Coordinates of C-alpha atoms and ligand atoms in Angstrom, one line a residue:
X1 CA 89.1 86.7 111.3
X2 CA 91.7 88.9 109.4
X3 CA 95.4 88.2 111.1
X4 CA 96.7 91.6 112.0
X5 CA 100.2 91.0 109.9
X6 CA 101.8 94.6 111.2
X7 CA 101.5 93.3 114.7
X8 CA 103.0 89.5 113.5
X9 CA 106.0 91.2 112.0
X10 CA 106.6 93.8 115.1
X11 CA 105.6 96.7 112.5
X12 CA 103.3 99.1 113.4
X13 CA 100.0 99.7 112.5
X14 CA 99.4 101.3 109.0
X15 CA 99.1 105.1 108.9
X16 CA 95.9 106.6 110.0
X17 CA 95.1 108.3 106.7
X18 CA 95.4 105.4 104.8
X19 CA 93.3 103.3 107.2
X20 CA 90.9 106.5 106.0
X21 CA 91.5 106.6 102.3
X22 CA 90.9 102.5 102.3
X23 CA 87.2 103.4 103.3
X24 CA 86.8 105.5 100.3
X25 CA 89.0 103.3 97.7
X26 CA 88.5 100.3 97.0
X27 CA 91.0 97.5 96.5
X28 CA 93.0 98.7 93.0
X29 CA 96.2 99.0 91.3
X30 CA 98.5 101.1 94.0
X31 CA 101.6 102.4 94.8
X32 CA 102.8 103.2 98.0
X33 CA 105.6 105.7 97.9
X34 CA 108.5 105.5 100.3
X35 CA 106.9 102.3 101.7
X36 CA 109.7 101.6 104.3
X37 CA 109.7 98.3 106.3
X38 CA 105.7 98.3 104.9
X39 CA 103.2 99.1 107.8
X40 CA 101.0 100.6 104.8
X41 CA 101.5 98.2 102.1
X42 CA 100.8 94.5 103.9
X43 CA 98.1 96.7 105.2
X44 CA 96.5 97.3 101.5
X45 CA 97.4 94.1 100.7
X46 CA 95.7 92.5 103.3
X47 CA 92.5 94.0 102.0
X48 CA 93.1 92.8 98.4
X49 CA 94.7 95.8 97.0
X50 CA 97.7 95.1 94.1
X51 CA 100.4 96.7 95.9
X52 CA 103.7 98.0 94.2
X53 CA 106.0 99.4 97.2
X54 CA 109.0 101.4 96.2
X55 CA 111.6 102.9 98.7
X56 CA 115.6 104.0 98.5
X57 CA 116.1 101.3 101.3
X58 CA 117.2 98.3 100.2
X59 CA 117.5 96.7 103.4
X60 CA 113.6 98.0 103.7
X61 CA 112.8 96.6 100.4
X62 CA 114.7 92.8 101.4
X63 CA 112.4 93.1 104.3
X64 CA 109.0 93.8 103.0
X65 CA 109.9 91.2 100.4
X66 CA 110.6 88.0 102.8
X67 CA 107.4 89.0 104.5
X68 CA 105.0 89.1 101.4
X69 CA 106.7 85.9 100.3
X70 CA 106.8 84.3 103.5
X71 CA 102.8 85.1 103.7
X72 CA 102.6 84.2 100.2
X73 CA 101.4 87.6 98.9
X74 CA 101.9 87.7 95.2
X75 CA 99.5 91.0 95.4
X76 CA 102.3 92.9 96.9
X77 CA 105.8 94.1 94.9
X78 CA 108.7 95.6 96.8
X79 CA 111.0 97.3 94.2
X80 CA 114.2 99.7 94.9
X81 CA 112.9 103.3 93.4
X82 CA 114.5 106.8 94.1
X83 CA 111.4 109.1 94.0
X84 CA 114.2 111.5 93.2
X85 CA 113.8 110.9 89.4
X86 CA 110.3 111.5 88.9
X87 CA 110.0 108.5 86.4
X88 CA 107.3 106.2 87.8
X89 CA 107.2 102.8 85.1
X90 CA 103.5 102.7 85.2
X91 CA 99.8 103.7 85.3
X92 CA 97.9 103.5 89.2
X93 CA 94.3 103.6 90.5
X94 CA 95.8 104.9 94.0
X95 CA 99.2 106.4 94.7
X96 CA 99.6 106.5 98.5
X97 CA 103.0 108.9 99.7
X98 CA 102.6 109.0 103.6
X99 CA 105.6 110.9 105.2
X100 CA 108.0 110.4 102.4
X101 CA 107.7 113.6 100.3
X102 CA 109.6 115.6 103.0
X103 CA 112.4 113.5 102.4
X104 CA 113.1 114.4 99.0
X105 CA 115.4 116.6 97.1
X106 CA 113.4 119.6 96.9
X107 CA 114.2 120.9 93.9
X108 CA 112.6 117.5 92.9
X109 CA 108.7 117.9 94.3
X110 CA 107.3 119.6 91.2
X111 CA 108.3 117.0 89.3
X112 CA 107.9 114.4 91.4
X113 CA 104.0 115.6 91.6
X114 CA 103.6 116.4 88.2
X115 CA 104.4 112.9 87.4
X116 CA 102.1 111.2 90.0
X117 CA 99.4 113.4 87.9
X118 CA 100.5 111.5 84.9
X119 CA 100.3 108.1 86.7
X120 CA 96.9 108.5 88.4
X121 CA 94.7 107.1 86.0
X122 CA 91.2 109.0 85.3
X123 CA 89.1 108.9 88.8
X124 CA 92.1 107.8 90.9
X125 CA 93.1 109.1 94.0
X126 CA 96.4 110.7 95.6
X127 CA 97.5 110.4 99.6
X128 CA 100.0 113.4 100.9
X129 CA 100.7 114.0 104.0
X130 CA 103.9 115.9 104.5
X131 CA 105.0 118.5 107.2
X132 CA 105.3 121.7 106.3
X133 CA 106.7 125.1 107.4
X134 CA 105.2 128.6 107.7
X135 CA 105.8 131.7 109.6
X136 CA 103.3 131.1 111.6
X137 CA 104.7 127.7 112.2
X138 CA 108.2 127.1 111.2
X139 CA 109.2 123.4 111.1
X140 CA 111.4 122.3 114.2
X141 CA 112.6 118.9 112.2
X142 CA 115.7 119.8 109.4
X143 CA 113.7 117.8 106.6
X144 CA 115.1 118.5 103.4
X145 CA 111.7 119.8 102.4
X146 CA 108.6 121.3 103.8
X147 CA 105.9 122.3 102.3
X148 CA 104.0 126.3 102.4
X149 CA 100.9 127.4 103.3
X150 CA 98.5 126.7 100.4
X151 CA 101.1 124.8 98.0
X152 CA 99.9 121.4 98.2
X153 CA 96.1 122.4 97.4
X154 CA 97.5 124.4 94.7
X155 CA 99.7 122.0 93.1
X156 CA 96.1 119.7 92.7
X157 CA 94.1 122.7 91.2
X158 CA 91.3 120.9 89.5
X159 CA 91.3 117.0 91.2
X160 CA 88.5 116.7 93.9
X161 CA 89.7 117.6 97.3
X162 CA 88.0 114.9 99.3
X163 CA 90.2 115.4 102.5
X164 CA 92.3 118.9 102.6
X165 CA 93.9 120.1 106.2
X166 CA 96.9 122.1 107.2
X167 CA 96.6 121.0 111.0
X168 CA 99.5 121.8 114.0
X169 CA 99.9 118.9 115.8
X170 CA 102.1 119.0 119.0
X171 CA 105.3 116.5 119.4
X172 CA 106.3 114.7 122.5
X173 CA 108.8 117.5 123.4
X174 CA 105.7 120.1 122.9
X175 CA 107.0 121.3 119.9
X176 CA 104.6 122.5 117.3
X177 CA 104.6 120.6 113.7
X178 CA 102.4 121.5 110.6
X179 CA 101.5 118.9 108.2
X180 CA 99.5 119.0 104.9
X181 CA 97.0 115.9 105.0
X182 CA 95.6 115.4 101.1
X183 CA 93.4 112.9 100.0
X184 CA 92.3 113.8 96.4
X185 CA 90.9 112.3 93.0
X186 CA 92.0 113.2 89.6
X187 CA 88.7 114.2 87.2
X188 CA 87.6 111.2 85.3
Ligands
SAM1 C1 109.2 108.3 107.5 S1 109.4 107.0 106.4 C2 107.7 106.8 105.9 C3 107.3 105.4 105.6 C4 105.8 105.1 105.2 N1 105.4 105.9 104.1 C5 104.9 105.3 106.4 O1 103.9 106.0 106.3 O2 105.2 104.7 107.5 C6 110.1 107.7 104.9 C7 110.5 106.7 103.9 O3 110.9 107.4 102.7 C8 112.0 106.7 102.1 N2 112.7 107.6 101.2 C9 113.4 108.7 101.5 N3 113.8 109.3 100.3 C10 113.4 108.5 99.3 C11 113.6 108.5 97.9 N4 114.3 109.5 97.3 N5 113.1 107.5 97.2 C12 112.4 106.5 97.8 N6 112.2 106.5 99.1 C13 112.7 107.4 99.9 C14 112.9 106.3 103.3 O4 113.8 105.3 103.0 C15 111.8 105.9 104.3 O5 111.6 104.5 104.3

């Protein structure tokens, strides 16, 4: 039986889209982006995939690192990275960025796409989900960046679109929030 490690380590459970994508991918060279304390990274790395976590944190980083080592997980790297430069070091089968994107500088996000583009290696996958705001829907939460109606699909023109939404949700105050849930793979 697999030992739920999130639930040992009073994290909780990994995000529901990447519980998703891990049905589609299977175990590979990944990146989770703005990994936090690392719900979604002990989570891959529990099902074999060769995690490199990066976040600003380092106090998130520390963290992830005692656990891994702790658990002896040599399959998963914690690393201080500022997405903000838009300089990843190497080449990945999945890049997973979960709630992270919105925190950005956004004169960053073209960038900061363009070079997950040139990291995903041929028939690899991308995870996005970020809020966004519209007129229809302005966003409630100050995030440095949201994203418009449309500009995620657009910024993948020609990768495979396996999962594409734009769906409200509804916070706990019954406010209304947008996000952009993208799971897509880059032509081989
Ligand atoms: C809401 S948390 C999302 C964590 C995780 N992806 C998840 O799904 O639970 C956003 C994370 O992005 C990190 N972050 C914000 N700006 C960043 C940047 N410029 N570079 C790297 N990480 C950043 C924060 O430190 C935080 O851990």
């Amino acid at each position: 039986m697999t030992i739920d490690l999130n639930s040992r380590y009073g994290l909780n459970p990994a995000h529901s889209e990447v519980v998703e994508a891990c049905k589609v991918i299977e175990p590979c060279d990944t990146l989770d982006m703005g990994c936090s304390n690392g719900r979604n990274a002990l989570y891959l790395g529990q099902l074999g995939f060769n995690v490199t976590a990066i976040d600003i944190n380092p106090a998130a980083i520390d963290s992830l690192q005692g656990i891994a080592q702790q658990e002896g997980m040599s399959n998963i790297k914690a690393q201080v990275h500022d997405i903000n430069s838009a300089n990843l070091s190497k080449d990945y089968d999945f890049i997973s960025c979960t709630v992270t994107l919105m925190f950005v500088n956004p004169a960053n996000v073209d960038a900061i796409i363009a070079d997950m583009h040139q990291r995903t290696l041929p028939g690899g996958y991308n995870l996005i989900v970020c809020a966004m705001s519209t007129e229809e829907t302005p966003c409630p939460v100050p995030f440095p960046f949201t994203l418009k109606a449309g500009q995620l699909s657009e910024a993948y023109a020609g990768w495979e679109l396996i999962k594409y939404n734009e769906d409200v949700g509804t916070m706990h105050n019954g406010a209304k929030l947008q996000f952009a849930t993208m799971l897509a793979r880059k032509p081989v």
